[in-house]
Short mmCIF file of C-alpha atoms in Angstrom, two decimals:
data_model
loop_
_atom_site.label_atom_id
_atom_site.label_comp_id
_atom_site.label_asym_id
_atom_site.label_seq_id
_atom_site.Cartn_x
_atom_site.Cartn_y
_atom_site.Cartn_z
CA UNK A 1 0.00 0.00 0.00
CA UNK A 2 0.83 3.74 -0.40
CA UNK A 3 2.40 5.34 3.09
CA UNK A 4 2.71 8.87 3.84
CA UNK A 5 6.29 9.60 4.64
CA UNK A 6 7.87 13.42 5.41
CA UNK A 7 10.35 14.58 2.10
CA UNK A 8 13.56 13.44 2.10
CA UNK A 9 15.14 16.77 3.04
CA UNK A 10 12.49 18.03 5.59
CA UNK A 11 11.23 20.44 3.02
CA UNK A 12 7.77 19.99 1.51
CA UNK A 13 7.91 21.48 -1.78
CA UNK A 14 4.38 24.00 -2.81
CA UNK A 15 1.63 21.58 -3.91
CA UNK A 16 3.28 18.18 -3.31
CA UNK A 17 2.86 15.61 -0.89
CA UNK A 18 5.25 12.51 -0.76
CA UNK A 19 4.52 8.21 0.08
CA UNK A 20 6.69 5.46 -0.31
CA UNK A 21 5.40 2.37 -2.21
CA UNK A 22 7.75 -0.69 -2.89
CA UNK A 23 10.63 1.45 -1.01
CA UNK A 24 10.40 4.01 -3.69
CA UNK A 25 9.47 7.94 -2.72
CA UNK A 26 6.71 9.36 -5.16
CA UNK A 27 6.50 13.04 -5.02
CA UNK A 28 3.52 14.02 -6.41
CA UNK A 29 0.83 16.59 -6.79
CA UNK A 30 -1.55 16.99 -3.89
CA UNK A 31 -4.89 16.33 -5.87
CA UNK A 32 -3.60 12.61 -6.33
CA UNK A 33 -4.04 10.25 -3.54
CA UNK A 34 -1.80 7.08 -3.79
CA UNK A 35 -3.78 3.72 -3.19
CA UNK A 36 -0.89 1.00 -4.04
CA UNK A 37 1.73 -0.17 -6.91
CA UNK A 38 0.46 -1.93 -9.58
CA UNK A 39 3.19 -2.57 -11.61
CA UNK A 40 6.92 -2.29 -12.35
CA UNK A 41 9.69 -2.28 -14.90
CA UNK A 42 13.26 -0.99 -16.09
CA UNK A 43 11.44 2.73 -16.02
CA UNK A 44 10.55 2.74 -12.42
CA UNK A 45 6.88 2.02 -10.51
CA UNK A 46 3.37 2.48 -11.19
CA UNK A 47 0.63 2.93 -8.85
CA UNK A 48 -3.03 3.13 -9.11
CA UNK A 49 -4.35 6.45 -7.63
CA UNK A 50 -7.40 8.83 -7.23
CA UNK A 51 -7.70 12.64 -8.58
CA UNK A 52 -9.37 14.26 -6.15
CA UNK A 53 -10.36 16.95 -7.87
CA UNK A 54 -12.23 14.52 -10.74
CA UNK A 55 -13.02 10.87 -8.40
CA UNK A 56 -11.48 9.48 -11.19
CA UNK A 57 -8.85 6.77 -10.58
CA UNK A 58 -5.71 7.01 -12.70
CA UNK A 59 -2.28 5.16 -13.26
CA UNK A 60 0.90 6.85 -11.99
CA UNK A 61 3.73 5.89 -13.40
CA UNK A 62 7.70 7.16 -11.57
CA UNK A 63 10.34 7.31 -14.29
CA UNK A 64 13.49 7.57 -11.85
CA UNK A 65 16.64 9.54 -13.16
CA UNK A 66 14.72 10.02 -16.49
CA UNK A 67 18.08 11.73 -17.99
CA UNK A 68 20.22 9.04 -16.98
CA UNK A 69 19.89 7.40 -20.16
CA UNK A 70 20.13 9.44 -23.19
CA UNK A 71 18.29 6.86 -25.00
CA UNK A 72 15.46 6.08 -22.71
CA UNK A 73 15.30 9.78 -21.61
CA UNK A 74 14.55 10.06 -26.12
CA UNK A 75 11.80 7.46 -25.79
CA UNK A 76 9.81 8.85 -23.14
CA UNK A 77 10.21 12.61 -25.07
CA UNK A 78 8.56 10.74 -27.73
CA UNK A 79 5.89 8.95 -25.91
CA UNK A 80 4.82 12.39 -24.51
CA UNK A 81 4.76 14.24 -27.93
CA UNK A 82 3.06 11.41 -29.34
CA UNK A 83 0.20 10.98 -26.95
CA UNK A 84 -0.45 14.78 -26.58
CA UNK A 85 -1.96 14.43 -30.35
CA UNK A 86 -3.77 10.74 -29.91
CA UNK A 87 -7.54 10.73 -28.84
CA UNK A 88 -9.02 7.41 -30.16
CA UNK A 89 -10.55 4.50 -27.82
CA UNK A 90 -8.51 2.19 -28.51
CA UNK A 91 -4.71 4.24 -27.57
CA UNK A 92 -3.96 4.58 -23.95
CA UNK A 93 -4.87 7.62 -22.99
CA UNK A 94 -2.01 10.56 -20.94
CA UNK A 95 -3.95 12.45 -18.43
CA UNK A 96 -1.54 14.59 -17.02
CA UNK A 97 2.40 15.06 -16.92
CA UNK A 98 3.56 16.12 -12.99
CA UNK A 99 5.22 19.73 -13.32
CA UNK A 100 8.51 19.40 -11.54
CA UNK A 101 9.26 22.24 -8.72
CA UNK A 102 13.14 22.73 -10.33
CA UNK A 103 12.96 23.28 -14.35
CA UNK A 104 16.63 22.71 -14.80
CA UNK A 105 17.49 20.12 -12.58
CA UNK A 106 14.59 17.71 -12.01
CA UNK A 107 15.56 13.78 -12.46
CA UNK A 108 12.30 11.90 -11.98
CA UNK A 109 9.57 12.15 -14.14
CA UNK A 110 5.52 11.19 -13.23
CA UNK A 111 3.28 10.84 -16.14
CA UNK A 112 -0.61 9.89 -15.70
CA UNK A 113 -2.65 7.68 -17.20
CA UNK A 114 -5.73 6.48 -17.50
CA UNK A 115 -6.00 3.28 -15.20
CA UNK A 116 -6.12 0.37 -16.71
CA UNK A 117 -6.63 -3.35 -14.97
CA UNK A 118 -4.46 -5.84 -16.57
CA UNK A 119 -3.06 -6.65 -20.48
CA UNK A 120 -2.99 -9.18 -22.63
CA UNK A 121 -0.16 -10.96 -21.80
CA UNK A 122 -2.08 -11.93 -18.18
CA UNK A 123 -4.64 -12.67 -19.69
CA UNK A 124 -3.20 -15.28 -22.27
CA UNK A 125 -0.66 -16.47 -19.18
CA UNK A 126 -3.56 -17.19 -16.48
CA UNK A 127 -5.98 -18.46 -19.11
CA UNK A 128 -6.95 -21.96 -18.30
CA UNK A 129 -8.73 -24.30 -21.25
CA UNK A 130 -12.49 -24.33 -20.25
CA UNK A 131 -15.23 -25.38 -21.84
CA UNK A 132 -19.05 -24.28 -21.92
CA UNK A 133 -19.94 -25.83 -18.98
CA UNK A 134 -17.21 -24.17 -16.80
CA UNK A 135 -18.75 -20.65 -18.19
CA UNK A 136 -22.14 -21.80 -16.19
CA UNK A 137 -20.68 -21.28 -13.13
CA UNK A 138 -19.23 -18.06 -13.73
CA UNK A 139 -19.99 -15.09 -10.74
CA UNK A 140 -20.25 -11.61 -11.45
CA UNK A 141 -17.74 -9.87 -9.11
CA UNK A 142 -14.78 -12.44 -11.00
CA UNK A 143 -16.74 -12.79 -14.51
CA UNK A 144 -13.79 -10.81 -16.50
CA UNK A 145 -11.12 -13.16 -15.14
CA UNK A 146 -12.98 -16.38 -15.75
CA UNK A 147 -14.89 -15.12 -19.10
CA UNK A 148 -11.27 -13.94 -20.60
CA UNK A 149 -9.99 -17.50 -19.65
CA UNK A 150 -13.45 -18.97 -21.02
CA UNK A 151 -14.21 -17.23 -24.22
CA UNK A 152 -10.93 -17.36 -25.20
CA UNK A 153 -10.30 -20.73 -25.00
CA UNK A 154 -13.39 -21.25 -27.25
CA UNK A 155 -12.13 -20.21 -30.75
CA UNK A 156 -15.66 -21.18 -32.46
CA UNK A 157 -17.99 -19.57 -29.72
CA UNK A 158 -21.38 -19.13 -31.74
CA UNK A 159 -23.19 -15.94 -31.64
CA UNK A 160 -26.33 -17.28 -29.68
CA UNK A 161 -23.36 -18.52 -26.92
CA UNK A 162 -21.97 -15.10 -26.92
CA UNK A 163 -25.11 -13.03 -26.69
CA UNK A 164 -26.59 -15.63 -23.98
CA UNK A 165 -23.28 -14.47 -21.97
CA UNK A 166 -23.48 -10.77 -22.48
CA UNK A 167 -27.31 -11.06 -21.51
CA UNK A 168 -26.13 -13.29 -18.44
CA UNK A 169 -23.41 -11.26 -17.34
CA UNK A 170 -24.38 -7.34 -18.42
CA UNK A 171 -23.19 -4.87 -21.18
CA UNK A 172 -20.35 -4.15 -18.79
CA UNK A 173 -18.78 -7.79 -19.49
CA UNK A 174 -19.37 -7.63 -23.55
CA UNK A 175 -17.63 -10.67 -25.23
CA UNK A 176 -13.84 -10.40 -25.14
CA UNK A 177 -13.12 -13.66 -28.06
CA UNK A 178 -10.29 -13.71 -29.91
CA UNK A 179 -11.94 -11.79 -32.35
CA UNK A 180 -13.07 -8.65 -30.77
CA UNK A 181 -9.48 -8.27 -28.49
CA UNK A 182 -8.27 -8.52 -32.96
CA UNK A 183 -11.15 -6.15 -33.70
CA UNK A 184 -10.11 -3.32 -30.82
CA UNK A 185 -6.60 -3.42 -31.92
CA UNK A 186 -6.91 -3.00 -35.60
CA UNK A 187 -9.02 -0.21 -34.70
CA UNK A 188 -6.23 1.54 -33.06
CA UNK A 189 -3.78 0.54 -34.99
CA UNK A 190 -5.44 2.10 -38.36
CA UNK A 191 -5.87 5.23 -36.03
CA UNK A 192 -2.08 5.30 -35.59
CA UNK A 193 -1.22 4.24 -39.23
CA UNK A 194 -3.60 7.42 -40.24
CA UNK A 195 -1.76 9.73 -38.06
CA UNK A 196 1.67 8.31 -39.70
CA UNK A 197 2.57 6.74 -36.88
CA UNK A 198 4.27 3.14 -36.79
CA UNK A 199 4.24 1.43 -33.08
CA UNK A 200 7.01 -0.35 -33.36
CA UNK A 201 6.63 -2.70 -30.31
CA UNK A 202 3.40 -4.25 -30.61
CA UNK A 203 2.82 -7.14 -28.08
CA UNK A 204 0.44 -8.62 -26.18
CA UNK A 205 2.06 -6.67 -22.71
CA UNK A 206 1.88 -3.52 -24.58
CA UNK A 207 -2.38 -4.25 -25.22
CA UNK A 208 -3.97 -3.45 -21.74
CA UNK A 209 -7.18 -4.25 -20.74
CA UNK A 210 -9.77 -3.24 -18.57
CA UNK A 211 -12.94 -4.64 -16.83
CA UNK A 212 -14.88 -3.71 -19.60
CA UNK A 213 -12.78 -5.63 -21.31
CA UNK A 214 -11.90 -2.87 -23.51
CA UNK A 215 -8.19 -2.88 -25.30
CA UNK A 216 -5.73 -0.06 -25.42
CA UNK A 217 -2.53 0.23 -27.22
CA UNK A 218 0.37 1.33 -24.93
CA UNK A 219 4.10 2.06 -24.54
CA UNK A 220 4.78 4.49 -27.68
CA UNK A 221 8.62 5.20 -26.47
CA UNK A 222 9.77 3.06 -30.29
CA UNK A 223 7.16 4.70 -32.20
CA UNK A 224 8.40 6.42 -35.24
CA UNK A 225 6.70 8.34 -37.97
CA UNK A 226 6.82 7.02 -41.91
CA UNK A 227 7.85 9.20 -44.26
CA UNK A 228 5.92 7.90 -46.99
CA UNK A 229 9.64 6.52 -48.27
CA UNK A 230 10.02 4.15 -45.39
CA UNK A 231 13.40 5.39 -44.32
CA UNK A 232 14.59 4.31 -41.16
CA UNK A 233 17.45 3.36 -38.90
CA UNK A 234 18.05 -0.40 -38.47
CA UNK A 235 18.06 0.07 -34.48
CA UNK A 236 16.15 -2.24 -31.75
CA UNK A 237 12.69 -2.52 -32.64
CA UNK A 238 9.67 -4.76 -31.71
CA UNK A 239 10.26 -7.58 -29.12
CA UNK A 240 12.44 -10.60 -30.78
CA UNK A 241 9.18 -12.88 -30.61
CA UNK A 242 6.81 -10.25 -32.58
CA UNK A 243 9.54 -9.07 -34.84
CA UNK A 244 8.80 -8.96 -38.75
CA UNK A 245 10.99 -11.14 -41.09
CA UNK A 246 12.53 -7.11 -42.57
CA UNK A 247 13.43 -6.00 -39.51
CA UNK A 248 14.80 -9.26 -38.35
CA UNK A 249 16.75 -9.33 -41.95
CA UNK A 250 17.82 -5.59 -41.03
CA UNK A 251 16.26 -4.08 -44.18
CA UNK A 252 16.27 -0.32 -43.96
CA UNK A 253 13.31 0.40 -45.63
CA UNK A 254 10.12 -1.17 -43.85
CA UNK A 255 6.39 0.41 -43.17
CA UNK A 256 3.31 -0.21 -41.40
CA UNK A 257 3.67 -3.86 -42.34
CA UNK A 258 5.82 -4.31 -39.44
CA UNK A 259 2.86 -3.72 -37.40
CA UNK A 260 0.66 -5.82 -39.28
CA UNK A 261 3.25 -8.87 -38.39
CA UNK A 262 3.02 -8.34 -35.28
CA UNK A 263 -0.73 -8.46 -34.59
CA UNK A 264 -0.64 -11.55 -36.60
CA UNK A 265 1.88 -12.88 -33.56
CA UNK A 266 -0.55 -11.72 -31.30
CA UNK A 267 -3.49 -13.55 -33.20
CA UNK A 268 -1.67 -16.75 -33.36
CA UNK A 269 -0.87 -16.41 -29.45
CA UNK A 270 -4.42 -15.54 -29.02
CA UNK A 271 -5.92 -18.78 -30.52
CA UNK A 272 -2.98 -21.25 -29.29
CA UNK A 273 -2.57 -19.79 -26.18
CA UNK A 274 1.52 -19.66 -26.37
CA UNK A 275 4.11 -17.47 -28.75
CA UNK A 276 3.69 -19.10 -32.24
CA UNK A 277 7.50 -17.63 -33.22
CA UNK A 278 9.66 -18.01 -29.42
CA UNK A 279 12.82 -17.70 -30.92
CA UNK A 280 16.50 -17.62 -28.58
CA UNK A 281 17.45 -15.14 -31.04
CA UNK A 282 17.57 -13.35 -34.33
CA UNK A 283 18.67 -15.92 -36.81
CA UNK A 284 16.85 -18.54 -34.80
CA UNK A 285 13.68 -16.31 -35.09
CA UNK A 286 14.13 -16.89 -38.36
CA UNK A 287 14.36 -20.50 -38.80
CA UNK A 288 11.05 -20.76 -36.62
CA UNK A 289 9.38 -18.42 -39.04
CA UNK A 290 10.13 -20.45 -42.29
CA UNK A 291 9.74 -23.74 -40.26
CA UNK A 292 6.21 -22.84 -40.32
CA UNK A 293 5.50 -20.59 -43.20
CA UNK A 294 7.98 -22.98 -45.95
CA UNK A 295 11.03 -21.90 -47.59
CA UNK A 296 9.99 -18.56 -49.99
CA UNK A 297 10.20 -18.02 -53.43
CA UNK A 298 13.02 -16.02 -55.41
CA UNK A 299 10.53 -13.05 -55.69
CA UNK A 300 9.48 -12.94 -52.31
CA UNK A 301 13.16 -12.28 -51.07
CA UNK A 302 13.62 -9.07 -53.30
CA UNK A 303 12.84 -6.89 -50.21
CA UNK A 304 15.85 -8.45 -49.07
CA UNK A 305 18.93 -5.26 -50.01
CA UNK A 306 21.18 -7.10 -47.54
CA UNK A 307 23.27 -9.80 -50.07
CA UNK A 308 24.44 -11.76 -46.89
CA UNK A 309 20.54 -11.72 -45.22
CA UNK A 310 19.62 -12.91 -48.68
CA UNK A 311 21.94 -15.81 -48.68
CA UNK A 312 21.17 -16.96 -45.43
CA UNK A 313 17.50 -17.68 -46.01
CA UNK A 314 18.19 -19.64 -49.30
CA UNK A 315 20.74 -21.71 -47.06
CA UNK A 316 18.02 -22.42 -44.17
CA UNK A 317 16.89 -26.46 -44.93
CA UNK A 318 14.09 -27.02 -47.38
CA UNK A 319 10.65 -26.59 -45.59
CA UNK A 320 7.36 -26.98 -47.08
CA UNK A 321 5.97 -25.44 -43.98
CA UNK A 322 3.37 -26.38 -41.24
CA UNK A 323 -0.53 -25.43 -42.50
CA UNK A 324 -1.89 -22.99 -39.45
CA UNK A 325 -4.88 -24.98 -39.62
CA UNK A 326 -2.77 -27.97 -38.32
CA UNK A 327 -1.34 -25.72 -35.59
CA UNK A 328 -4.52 -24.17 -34.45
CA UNK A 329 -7.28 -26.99 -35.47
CA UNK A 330 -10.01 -25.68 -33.58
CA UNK A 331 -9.87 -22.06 -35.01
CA UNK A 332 -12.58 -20.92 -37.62
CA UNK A 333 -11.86 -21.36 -41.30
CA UNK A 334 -11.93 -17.45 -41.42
CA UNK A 335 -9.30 -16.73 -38.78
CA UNK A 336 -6.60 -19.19 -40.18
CA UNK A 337 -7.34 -17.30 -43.76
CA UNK A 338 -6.93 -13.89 -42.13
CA UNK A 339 -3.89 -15.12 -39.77
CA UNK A 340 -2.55 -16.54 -42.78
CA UNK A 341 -2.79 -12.85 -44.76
CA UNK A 342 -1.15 -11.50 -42.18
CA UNK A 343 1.53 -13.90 -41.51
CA UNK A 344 3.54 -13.30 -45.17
CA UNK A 345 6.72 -13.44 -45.68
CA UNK A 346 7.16 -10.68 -48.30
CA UNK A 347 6.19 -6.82 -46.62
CA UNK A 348 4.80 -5.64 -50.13
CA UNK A 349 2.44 -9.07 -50.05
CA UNK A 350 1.06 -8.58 -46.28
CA UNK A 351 -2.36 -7.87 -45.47
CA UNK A 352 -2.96 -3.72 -44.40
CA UNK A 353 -4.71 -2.88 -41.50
CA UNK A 354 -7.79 -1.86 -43.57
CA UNK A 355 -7.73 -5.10 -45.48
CA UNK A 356 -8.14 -6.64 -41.99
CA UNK A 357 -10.57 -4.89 -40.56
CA UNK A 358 -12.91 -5.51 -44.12
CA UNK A 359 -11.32 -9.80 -44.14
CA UNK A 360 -14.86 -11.63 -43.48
CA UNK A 361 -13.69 -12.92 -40.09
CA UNK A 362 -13.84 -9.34 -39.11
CA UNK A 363 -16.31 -7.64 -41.38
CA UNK A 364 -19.31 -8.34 -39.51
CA UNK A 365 -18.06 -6.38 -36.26
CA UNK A 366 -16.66 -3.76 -37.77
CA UNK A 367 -18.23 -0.95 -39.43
CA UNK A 368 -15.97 1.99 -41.26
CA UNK A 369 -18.12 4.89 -39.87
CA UNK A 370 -17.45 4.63 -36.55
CA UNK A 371 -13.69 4.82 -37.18
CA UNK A 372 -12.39 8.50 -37.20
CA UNK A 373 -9.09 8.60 -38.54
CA UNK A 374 -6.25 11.07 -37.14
CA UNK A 375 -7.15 15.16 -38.12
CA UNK A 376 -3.19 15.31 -38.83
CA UNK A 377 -0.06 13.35 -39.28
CA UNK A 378 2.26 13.65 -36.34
CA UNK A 379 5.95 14.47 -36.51
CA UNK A 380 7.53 12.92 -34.53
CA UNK A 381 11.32 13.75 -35.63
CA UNK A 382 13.48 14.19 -32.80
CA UNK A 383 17.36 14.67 -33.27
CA UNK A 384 19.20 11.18 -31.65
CA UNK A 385 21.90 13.21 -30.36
CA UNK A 386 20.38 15.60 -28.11
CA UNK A 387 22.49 15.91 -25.05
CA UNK A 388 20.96 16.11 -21.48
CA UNK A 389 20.03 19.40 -21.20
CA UNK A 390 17.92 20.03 -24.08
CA UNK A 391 16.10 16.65 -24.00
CA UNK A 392 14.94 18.28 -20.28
CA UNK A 393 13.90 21.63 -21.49
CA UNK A 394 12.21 19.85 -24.51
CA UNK A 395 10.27 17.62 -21.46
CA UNK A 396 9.32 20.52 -19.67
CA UNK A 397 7.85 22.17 -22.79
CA UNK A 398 5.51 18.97 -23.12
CA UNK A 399 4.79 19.50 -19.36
CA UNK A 400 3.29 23.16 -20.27
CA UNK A 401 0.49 21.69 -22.16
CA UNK A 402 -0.73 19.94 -19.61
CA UNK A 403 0.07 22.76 -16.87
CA UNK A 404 -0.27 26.05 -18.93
CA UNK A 405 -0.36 28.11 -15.62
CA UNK A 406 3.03 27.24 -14.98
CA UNK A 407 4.47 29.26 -17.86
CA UNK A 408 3.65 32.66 -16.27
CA UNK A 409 3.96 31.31 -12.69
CA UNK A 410 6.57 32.84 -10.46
CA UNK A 411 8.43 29.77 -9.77
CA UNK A 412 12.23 28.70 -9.45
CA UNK A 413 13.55 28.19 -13.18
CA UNK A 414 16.99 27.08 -11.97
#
């Protein structure tokens, strides 16, 4: 739980108050009341919390010594640029950015989300295989546990099932299948690609969840914009497991297909109910992929502009592939064809997100008008070799959107 402790140098600083949670001090604003840590990573803690000003509970998250790392301090500059422009349903919401009392000198930063209760990766890992009977016994206060363990484990759920369920168990607890957890995030993923935005680092810990069992897209610290010429660095992107077959190959020009690749990971994980590609690393990534998908053709490896990437994948053993039908036998027809238009080798031959979303697995959820696409692309340009300094001031200028008193506010600037 959250405990009030006194500041670590006897001085209370104007509108904070300070708790420890997992032996880490959180100095925060006074309108948010601590209730306990939720979560935590490489960037620091995260605690659930109430806005007293609004009753509305909200995700904290610490980033201690935020400058220590050039390159992480870069990724959460981006994040904050990036979510300042993003309104859409189905992208995790930033409430608020904590204004720090020292504008030249502050180390920890405290960002503010929208609360969310768990992601997809949970889900997926507690999921136990039930069947229709063990859904009878389901009780309301636990139903989104046990109905994200049940529904998922039944990949050909019929629609009088599902709507028995939602009647059961109230709008509140609408299906969360396989296909509508697909459905949510090609919604915000055509949002993104609208706004020019590639995620980079889609994965089923970067989908959260919440009792509704709606699904937000999270974690935009690798998110780039495209160009339209698909020019990037060849840096660390995506997690190995979720990783498309260019970047793995290190091509330098790649698009929103990355992203497509990725959900199609996701899928597959969704309806098997383990990593379909768990490679040890890179060029045994690869081998898994072709294991499955079958040695390519000539013309599907001109996307290839490495020589040496080239020649390893013609010197991988002949494969004719496992069928995804095989692999997931229980799965509609319609989901291995769409899993299978999204799993392709060749970028330029991938499924879009649009294509997707209008695939007849999903066309009967989704319809076109409620999707509003971005008003403007986002630049999201940032030079990679700010220093310290400037990546700080640029932070503190995100800050003032959120706090636009604090621009004209007599406070210490140094």
């Amino acid at each position: 739980m959250a405990t009030p402790v006194d500041p670590p140098n006897g001085i209370r600083s104007p509108g904070k108050h300070y708790y420890s949670m997992w032996q880490t001090l959180f100095e925060i604003d006074t309108k948010y009341v601590p209730i306990k840590p939720i979560g935590r990573g490489a960037y620091g803690i995260v605690c659930s919390s109430i806005n007293r000003e609004t009753n509305e509970k909200v995700a904290i998250k610490k980033i201690h010594n935020a400058f220590e790392n050039c390159i992480d301090a870069l990724r959460t500059l981006r994040e904050l640029k990036l979510l300042r422009h993003l309104r859409h349903d189905n992208v995790i919401a930033l409430k608020d950015v904590m204004m720090p009392i020292q504008r030249r000198t502050f180390k920890d930063v405290y960002l503010v989300y929208e609360l969310m209760d768990t992601d997809l990766h949970q889900i997926i890992k507690s999921s136990q295989a039930l069947t229709n009977d063990h859904c009878q016994y389901f009780s309301l206060p636990d139903a989104f546990n046990k109905i994200s363990a049940c529904i998922l484990s039944l990949p050909d759920l019929g629609t009088g099932m599902m709507q028995s369920l939602i009647g059961v168990l109230g709008p509140q607890h609408r299906s969360d299948y396989p296909d509508i957890y697909l459905l949510t995030l090609l919604r915000g993923l055509k949002y993104l690609h609208s706004a020019n935005i590639l995620h980079r680092d889609l994965k089923p810990g970067n989908l959260l969840i919440n009792a509704n069992c709606d699904l937000k897209i999270c974690d935009f610290g690798l998110a780039r914009t495209s160009s339209g010429k698909g020019q990037f660095m060849t840096e660390y992107v995506v997690t190995r497991w979720y990783r498309a077959p260019e970047l793995l190959l290190c091509c330098d020009n790649y698009g929103t297909s990355i992203d497509v690749w990725s959900v199609g990971c996701i899928f597959a994980e969704l309806l098997g109910r383990k990593p379909i590609f768990p490679g040890t690393e890179c060029l045994n990534q690869l081998k898994l992929i072709i294991n499955i998908l079958g040695n390519q053709r000539e013309d599907d490896l001109e996307f290839i502009d490495n020589p040496k990437a080239r020649k390893y994948i013609k010197s991988l053993p002949y494969s004719l592939g496992t069928p995804l039908s095989r692999l997931y036998p229980n799965a509609h027809p319609l989901a291995i064809d769409l899993l299978q238009k999204m799993l392709v080798f060749d970028p330029s031959k991938r499924i879009s997100v649009t294509e997707a979303l209008q695939h007849p697995f999903m066309s009967a959820l989704y319809d076109p008008k409620c999707d509003t696409p971005a008003q403007v692309p986002i630049d999201l340009d940032i030079d990679e070799d700010l220093g310290e300094e400037m990546i700080r001031e640029m932070m503190w200028t995100e800050m003032l959107h959120y706090h636009p008193e604090a621009a004209t506010a007599n406070v210490e600037m140094s």
